[in-house]
Short mmCIF file of C-alpha atoms in Angstrom, two decimals:
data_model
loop_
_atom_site.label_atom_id
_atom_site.label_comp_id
_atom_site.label_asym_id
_atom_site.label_seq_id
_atom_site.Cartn_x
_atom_site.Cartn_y
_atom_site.Cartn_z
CA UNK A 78 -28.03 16.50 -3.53
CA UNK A 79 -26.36 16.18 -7.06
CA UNK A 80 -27.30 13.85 -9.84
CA UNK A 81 -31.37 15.10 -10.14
CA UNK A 82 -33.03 12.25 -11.91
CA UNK A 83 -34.12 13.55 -15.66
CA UNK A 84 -34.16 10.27 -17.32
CA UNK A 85 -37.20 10.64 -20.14
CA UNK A 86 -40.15 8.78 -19.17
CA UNK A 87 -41.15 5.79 -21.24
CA UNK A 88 -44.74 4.51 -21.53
CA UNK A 89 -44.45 0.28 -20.84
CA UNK A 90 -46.77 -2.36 -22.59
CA UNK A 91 -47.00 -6.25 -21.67
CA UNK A 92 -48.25 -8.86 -23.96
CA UNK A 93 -49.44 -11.16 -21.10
CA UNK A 94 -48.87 -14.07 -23.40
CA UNK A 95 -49.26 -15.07 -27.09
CA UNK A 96 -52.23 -14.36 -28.90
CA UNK A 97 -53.05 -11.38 -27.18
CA UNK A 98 -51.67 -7.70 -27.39
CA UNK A 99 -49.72 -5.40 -26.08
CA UNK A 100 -51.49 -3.20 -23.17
CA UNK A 101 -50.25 -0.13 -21.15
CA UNK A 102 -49.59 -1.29 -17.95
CA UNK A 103 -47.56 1.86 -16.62
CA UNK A 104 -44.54 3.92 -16.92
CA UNK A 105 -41.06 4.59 -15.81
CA UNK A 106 -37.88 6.68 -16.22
CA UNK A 107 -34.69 5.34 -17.76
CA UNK A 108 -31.41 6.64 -19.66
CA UNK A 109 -31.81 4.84 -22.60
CA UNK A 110 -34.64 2.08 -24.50
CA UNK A 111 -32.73 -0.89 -23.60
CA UNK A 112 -32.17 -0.16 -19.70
CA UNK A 113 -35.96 0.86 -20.26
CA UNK A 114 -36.96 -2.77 -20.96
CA UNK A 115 -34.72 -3.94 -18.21
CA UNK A 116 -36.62 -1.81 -15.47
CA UNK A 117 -39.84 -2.78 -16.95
CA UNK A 118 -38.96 -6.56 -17.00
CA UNK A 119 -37.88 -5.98 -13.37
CA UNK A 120 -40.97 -3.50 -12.36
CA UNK A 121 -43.56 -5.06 -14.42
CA UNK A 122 -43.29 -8.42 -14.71
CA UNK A 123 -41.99 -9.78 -11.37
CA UNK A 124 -45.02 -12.70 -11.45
CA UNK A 125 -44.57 -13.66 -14.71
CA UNK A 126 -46.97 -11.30 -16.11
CA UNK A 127 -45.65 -10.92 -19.78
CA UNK A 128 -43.91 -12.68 -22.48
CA UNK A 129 -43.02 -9.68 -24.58
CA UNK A 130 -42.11 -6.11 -23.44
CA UNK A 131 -42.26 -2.95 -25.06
CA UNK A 132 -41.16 0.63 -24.50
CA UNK A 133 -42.20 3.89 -26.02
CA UNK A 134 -40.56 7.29 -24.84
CA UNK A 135 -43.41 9.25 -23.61
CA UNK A 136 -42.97 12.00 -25.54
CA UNK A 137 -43.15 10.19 -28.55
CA UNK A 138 -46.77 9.50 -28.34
CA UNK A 139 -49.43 11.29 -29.54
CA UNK A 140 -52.74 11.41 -28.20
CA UNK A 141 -56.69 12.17 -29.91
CA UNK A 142 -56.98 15.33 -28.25
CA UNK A 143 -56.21 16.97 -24.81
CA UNK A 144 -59.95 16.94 -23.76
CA UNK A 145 -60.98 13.17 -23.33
CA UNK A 146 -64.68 14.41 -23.55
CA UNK A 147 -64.84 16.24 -26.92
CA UNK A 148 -66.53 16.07 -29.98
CA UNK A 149 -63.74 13.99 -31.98
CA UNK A 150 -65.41 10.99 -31.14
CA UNK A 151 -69.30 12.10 -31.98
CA UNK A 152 -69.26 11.02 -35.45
CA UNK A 153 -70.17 8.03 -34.66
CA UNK A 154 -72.90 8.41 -32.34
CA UNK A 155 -75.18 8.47 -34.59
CA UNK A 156 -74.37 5.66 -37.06
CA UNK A 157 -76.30 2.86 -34.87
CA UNK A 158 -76.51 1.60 -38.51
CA UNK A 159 -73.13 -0.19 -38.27
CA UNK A 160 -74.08 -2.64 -35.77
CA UNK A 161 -76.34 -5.88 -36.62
CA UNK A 162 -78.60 -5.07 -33.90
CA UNK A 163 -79.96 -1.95 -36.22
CA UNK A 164 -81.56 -4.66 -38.60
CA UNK A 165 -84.98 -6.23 -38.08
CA UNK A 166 -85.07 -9.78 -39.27
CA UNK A 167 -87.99 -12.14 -39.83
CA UNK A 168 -89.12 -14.94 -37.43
CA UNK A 169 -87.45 -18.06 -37.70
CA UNK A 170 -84.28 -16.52 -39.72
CA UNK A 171 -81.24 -18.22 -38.57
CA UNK A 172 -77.80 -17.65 -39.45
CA UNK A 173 -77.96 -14.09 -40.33
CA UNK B 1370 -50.08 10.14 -22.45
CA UNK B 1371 -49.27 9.72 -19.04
CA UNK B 1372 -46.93 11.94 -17.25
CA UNK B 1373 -46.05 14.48 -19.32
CA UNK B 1374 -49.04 16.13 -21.00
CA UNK B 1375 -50.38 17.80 -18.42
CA UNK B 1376 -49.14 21.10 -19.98
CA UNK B 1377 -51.72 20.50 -22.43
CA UNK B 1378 -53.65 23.20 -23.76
CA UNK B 1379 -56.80 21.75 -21.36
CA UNK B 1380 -55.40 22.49 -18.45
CA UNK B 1381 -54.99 25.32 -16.38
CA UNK B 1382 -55.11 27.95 -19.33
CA UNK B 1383 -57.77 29.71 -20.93
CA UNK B 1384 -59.67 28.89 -23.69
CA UNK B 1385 -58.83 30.42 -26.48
CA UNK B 1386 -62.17 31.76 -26.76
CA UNK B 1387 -61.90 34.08 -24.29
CA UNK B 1388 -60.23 37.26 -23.93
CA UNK B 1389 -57.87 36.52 -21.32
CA UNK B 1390 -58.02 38.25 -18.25
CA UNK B 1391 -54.86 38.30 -15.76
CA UNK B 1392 -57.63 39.31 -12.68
CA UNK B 1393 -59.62 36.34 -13.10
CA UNK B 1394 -59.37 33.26 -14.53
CA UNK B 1395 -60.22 34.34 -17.58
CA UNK B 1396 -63.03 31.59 -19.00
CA UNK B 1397 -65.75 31.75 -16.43
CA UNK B 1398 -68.37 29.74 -18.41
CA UNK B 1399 -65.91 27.43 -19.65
CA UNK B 1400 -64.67 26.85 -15.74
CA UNK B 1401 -67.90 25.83 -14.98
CA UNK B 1402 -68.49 23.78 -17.59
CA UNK B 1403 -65.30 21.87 -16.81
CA UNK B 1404 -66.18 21.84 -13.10
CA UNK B 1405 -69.68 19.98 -14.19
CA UNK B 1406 -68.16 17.94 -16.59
CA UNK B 1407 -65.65 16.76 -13.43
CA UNK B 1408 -68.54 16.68 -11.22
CA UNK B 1409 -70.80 14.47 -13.49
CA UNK B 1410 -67.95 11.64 -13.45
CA UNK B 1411 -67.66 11.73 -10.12
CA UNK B 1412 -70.89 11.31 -9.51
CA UNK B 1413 -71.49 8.95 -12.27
CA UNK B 1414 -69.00 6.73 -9.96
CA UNK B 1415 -66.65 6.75 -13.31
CA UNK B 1416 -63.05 7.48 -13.37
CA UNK B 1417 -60.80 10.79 -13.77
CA UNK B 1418 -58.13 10.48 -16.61
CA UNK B 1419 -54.63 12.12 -16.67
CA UNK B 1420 -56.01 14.52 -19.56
CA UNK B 1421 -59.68 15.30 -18.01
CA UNK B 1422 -59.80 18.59 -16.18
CA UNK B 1423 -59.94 18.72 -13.01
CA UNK B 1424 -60.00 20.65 -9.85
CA UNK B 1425 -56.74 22.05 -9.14
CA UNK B 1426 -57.31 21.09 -4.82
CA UNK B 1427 -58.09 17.46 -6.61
CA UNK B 1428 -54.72 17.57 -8.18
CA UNK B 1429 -53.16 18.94 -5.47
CA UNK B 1430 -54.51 16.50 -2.62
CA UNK B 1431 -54.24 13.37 -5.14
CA UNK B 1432 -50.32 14.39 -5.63
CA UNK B 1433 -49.96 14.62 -2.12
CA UNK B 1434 -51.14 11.62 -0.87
CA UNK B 1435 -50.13 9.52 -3.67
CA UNK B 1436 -46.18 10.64 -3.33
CA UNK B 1437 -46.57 9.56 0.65
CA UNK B 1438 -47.77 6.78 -0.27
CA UNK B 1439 -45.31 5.74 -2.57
CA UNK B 1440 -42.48 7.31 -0.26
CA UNK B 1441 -43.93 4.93 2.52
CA UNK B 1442 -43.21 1.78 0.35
CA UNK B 1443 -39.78 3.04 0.00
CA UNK B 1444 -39.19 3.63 3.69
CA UNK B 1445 -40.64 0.57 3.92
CA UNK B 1446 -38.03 -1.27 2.49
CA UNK B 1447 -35.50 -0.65 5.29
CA UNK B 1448 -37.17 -2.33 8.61
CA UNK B 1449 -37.21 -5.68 6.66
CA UNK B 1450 -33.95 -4.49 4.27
CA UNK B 1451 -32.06 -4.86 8.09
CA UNK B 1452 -33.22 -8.47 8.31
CA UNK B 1453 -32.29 -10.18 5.04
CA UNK B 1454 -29.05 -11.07 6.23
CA UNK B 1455 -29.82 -12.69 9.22
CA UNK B 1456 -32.96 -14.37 7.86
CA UNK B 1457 -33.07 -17.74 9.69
CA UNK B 1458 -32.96 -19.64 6.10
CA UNK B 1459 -32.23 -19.32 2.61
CA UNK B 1460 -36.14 -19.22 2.12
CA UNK B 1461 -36.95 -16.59 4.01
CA UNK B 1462 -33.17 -15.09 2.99
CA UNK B 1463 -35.27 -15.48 -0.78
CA UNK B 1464 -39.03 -14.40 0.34
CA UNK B 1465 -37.54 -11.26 2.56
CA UNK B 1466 -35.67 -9.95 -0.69
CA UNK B 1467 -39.11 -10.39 -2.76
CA UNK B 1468 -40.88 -9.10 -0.30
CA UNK B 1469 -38.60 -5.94 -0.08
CA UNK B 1470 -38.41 -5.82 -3.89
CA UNK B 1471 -42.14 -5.46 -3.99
CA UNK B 1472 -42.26 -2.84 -1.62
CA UNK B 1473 -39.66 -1.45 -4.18
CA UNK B 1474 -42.16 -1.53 -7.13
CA UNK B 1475 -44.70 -0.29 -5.17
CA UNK B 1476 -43.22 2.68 -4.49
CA UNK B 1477 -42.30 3.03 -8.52
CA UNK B 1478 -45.72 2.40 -9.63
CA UNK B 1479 -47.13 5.46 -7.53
CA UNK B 1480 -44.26 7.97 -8.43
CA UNK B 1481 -45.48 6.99 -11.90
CA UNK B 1482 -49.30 7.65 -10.91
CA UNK B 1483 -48.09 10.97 -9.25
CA UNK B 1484 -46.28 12.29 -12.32
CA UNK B 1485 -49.72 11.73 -14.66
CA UNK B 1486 -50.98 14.34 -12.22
CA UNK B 1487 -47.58 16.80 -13.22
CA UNK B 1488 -45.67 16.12 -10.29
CA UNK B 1489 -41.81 15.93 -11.01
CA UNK B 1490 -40.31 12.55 -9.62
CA UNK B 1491 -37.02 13.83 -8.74
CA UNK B 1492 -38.91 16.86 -6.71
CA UNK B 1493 -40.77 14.62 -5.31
CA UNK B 1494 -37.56 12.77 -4.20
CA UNK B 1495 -36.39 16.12 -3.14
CA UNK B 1496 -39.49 16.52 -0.63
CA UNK B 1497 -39.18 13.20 0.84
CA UNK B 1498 -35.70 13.98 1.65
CA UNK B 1499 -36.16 17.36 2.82
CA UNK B 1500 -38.39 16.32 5.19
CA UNK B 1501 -41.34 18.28 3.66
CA UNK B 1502 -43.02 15.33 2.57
CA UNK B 1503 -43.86 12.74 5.18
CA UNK B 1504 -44.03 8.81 5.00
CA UNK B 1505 -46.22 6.48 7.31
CA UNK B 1506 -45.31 7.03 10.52
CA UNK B 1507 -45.16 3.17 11.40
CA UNK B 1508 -41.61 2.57 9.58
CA UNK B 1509 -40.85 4.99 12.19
CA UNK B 1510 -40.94 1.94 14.91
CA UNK B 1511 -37.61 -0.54 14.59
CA UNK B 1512 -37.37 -3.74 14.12
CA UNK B 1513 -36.03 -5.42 16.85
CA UNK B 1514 -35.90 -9.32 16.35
CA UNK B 1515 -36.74 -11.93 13.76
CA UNK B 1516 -40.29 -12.40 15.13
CA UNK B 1517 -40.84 -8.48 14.02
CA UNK B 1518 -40.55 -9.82 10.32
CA UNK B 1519 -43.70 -11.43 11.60
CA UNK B 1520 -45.79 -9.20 13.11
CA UNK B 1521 -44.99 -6.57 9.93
CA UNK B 1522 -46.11 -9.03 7.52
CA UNK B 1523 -49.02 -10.00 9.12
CA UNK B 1524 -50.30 -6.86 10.93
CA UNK B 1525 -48.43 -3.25 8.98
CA UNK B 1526 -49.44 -5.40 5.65
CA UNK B 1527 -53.09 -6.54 6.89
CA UNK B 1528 -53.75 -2.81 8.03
CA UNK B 1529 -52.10 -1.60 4.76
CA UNK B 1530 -54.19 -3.95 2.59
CA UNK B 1531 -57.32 -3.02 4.72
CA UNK B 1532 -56.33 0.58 3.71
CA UNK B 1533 -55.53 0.16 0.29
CA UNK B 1534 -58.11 -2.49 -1.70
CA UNK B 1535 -61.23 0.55 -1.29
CA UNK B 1536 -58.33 2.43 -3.06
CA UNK B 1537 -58.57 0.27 -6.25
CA UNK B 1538 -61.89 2.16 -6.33
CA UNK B 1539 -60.73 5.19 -6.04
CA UNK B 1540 -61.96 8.38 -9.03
CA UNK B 1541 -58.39 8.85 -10.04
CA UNK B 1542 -57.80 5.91 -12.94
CA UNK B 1543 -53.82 5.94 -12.29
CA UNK B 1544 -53.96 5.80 -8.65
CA UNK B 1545 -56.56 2.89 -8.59
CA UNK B 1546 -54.55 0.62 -11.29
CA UNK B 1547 -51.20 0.74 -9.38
CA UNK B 1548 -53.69 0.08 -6.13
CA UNK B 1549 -54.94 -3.19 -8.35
CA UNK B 1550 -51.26 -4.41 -8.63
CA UNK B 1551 -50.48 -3.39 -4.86
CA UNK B 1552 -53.27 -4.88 -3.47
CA UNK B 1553 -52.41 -8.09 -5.61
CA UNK B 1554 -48.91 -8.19 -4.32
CA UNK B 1555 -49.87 -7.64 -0.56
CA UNK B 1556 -51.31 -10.51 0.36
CA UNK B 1557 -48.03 -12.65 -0.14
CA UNK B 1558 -46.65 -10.44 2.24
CA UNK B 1559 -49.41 -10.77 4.88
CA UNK B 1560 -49.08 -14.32 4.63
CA UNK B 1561 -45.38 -14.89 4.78
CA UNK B 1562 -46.14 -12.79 8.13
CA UNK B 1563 -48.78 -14.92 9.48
CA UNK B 1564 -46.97 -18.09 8.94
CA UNK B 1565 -43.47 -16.92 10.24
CA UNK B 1566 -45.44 -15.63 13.88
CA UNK B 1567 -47.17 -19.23 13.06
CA UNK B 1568 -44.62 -21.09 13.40
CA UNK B 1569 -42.64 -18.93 16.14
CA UNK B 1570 -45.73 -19.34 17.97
CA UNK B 1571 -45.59 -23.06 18.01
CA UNK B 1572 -41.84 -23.45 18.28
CA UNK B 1573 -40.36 -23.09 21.77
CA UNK B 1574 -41.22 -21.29 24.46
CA UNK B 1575 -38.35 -18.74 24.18
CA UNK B 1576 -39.77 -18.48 20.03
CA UNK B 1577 -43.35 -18.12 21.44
CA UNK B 1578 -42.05 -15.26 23.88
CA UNK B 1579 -40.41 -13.46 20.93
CA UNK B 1580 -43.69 -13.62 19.10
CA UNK B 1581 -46.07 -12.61 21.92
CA UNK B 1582 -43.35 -9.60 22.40
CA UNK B 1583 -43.55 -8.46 18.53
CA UNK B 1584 -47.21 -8.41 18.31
CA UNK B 1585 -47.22 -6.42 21.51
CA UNK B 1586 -45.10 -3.81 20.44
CA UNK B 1587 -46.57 -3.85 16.91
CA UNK B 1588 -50.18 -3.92 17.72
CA UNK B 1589 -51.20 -0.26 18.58
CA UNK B 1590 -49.06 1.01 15.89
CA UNK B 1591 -50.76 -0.88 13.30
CA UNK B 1592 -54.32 0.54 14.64
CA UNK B 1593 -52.92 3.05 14.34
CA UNK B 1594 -52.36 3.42 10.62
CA UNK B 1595 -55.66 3.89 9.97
CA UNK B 1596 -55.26 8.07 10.76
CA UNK B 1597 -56.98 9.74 13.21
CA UNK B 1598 -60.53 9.06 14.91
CA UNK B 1599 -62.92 10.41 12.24
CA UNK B 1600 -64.23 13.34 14.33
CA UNK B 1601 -60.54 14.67 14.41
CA UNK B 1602 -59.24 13.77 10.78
CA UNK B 1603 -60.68 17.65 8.40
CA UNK B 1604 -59.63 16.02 5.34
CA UNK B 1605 -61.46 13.17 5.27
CA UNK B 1606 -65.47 14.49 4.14
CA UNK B 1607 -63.80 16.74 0.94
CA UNK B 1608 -61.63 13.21 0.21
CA UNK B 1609 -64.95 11.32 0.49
CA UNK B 1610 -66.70 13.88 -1.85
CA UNK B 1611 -63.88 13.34 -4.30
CA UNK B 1612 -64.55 9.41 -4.34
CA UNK B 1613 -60.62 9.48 -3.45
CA UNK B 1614 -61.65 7.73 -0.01
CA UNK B 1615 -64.50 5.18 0.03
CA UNK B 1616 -64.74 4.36 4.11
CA UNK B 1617 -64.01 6.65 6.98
CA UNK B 1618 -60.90 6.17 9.52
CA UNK B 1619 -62.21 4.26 12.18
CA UNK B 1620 -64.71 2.00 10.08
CA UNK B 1621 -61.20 0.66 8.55
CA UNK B 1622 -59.81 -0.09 11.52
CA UNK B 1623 -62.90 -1.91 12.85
CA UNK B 1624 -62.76 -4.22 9.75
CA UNK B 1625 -58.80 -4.90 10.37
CA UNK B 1626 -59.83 -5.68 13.98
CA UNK B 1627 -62.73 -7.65 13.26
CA UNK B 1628 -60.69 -9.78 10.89
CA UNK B 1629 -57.36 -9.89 13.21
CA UNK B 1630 -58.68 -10.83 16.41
CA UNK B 1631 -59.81 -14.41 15.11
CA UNK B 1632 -56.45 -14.74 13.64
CA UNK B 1633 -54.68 -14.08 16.50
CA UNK B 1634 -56.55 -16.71 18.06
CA UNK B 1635 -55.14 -19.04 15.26
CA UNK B 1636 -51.79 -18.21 16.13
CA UNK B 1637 -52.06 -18.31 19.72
CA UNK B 1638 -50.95 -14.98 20.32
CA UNK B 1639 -52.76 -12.36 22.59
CA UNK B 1640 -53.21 -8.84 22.00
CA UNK B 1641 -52.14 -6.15 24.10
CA UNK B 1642 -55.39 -4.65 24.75
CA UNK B 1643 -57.34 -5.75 28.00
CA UNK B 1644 -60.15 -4.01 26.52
CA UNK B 1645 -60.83 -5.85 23.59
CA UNK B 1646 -63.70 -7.85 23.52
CA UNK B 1647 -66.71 -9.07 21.18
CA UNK B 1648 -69.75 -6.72 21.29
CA UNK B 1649 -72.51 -8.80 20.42
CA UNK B 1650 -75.18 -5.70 20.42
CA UNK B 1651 -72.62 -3.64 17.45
CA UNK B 1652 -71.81 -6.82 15.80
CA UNK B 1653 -67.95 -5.79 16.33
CA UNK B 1654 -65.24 -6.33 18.78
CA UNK B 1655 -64.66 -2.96 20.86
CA UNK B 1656 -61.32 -2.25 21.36
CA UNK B 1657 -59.32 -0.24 24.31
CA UNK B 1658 -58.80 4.23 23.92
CA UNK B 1659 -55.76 4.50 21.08
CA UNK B 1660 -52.98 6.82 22.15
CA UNK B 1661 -53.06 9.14 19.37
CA UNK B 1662 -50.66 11.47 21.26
CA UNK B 1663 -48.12 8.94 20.50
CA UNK B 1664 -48.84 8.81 17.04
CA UNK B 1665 -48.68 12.52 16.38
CA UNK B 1666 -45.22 12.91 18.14
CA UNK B 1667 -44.01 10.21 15.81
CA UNK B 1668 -45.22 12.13 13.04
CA UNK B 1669 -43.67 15.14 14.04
CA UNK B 1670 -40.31 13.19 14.25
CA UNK B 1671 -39.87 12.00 17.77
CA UNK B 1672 -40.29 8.13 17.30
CA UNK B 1673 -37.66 6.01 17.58
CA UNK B 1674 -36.31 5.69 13.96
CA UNK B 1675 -37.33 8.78 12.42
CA UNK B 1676 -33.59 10.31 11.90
CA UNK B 1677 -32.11 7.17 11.10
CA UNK B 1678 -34.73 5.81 7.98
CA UNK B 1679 -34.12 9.39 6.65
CA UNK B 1680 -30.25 9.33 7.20
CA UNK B 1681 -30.59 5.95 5.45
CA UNK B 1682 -33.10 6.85 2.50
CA UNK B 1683 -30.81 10.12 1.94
CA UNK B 1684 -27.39 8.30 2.00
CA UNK B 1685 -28.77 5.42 -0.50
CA UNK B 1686 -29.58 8.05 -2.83
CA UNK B 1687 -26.12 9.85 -2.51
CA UNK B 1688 -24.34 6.44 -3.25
CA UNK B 1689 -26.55 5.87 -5.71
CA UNK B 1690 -25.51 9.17 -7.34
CA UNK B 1691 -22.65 7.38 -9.58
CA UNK B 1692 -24.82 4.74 -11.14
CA UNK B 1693 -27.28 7.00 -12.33
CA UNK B 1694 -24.44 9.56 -13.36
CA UNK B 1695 -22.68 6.90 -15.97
CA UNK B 1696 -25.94 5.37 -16.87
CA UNK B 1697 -26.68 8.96 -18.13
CA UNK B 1698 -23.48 9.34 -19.56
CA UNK B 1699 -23.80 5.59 -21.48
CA UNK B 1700 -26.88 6.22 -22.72
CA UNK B 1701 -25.26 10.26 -24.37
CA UNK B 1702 -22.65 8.17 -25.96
CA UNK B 1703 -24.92 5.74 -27.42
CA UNK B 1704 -27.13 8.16 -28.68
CA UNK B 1705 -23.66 9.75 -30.83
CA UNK B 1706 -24.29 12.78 -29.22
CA UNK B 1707 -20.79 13.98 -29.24
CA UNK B 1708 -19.31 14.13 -25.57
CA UNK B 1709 -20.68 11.95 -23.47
CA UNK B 1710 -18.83 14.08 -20.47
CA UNK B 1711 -21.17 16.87 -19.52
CA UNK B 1712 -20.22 19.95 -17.38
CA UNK B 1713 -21.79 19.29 -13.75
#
């Protein structure tokens, strides 16, 4: 069996349509970027599912950290102060 | 980062902390604390990541049963592949091509959920054609006349989709997103099904025979997609435990029977089981003993297709071989790299 497949992988992302953003919706392999966005037009968006496609070699991305469950996001655990909720406000205050 | 980071420094290498030991593997406390960690999401009914830890049996089963999946949507293409051409109309020339299209993507988006795991597409590839990797054993079955188009849409995809949608639920987060899109994509193909035996059914008497015929031969080997009786199917309780699968063997197959019968009765069809009838006491209609002795010679590659969808899948990929060779070679000279010729 010749001609093993070692195209680079490339992460896709669909904006659904305007006004909203791009989101990961999957990957695939591929020679090159543009026969990237071909295959994801054809693999991704069969239904109409995007109006804008883009492609990102995998290995081009870099991620927080290899653990998912670390301490990189703890910092701000504990700063319940940034959200409105933390405030008291008086009876009858509106628009605040 | 899907696909590729599983190499990370998480995964199956010591911490750092630890003197490493080549006996063992060398982080005890830090195994366990992974192992809890894996445990607590599991339990917590929340979903495993490409970059979490995990179990390496979890990997190993997940990788497994995801590439047979997705090698059973590309199998799949060929019993309906043989009918575009002699589709009775352009629309169902245009729906069949869709239809096998989809099955196309559906086999892409779970080589992609495979290789988040580390698997290698192009070994996977290598399995399926080597015979070490099975496929559903129901594209095993050929399809003999228009009507078949039918009874594949309607009953292969109705099992399938009974199978798959607890799937979208399923503790690996890759696997259960390409299930969303699957699942979402099925039920065209159930329905193209139903209305082609619909239609058949109502036609003529020689299109009602051809109907009645398909959904005989294509009845038992629907049921019996489901796997084995749950009392003979090992894997099932550690796949259960896993949150990988949500409902046992033959409680899937009750709910595709439960919701077939009535259907068939809409389409004025019978099925071939003289044993099926409503069971007011269970709630559920019982159906006739399965012949599972059929359904493990087919796996072990006595059915009726088996040589010929592998001849087929291996030869596509041979005459494939060229496209993907200059596509390769376009995509070198693009990039500059000097010679876009590379020694074989």
């Amino acid at each position: 069996m010749r001609s093993r497949l070692e195209w680079p992988l490339w992460e896709v992302f669909v904006r659904a349509r305007r006004g909203l953003s791009h989101v990961h919706v999957g990957s695939l392999h591929a020679p090159d970027a543009e026969m990237a966005v071909r295959n994801a037009r054809d693999l991704y968006t069969r239904r109409q599912e995007g109006v804008s496609i883009w492609v990102v070699p995998a290995d081009h991305l870099t991620a927080s950290s290899p653990d998912e469950k670390d301490a990189f996001f703890d910092p701000a655990a504990d700063k319940i102060y940034r959200h409105p909720t933390f405030y008291s406000v008086p009876e009858g205050v509106e628009h605040l | 980062m899907y696909g590729t980071d599983v190499s990370a420094p998480s995964v199956d290498q010591p911490a750092p902390t630890h003197q490493p030991d080549p006996a063992n593997d060398g982080g005890r406390p830090d195994a366990d604390r992974l192992a809890a960690d894996f445990q607590a999401i599991i339990d917590g009914e929340g979903r495993i990541e490409p970059r979490d830890a995990m179990p390496d049996a979890y990997r190993r089963s997940l990788i497994r049963q995801i590439a047979q999946h997705a090698h059973s949507e590309i199998i799949g293409m060929q019993p309906e592949a043989n009918w575009i051409s002699r589709a009775p109309s352009l629309r169902r020339k245009a729906i069949l091509m869709a239809k096998v299209q989809d099955e196309a993507g559906h086999g892409l988006y779970l080589y992609a959920a495979a290789e988040t795991l580390g698997a290698d597409r192009a070994d996977l590839l290598d399995l399926l054609h080597t015979g070490r990797q099975k496929y559903s054993s129901i594209f095993n079955y050929p399809t003999l006349t228009w009507a078949d188009m039918g009874a594949i849409g309607w009953l292969v995809d109705g099992a399938a989709i009974v199978n798959q949608v607890p799937l979208c639920r399923c503790s690996y987060g890759p696997y259960a997103r390409a299930m969303v899109r699957v699942c979402k994509e099925e039920s065209f193909h159930q329905r193209q099904g139903f209305e082609i035996l619909n239609l058949l059914s109502h036609g003529s008497t020689a299109q009602h025979a051809m109907a009645q015929d398909a959904v005989d031969r294509w009845w038992w080997p629907s049921l019996m997609m489901f796997g084995p009786p749950d009392d003979k199917s090992p894997n099932s309780a550690q796949s259960m435990a896993w949150g990988i699968k949500r409902f046992s063997n033959d409680d899937l197959r009750q709910r595709f029977v439960d919701m077939t019968v009535p259907q068939s009765e809409a389409l004025g069809l019978s099925l071939p089981d003289p044993d099926l009838r409503w069971n007011d006491a269970r709630g559920h209609y019982d159906i006739g003993e399965i012949d599972f002795t059929e359904l493990f010679d087919v796996i072990k590659g006595n059915g009726p297709c088996n040589a010929q969808r592998m001849d087929r899948r291996r030869k596509a990929h041979e005459d494939g071989a060229w496209v993907r060779d200059a596509a390769t070679a376009y995509a070198a000279k693009q990039r500059g790299s000097g010679s876009s010729e590379t020694a074989a």
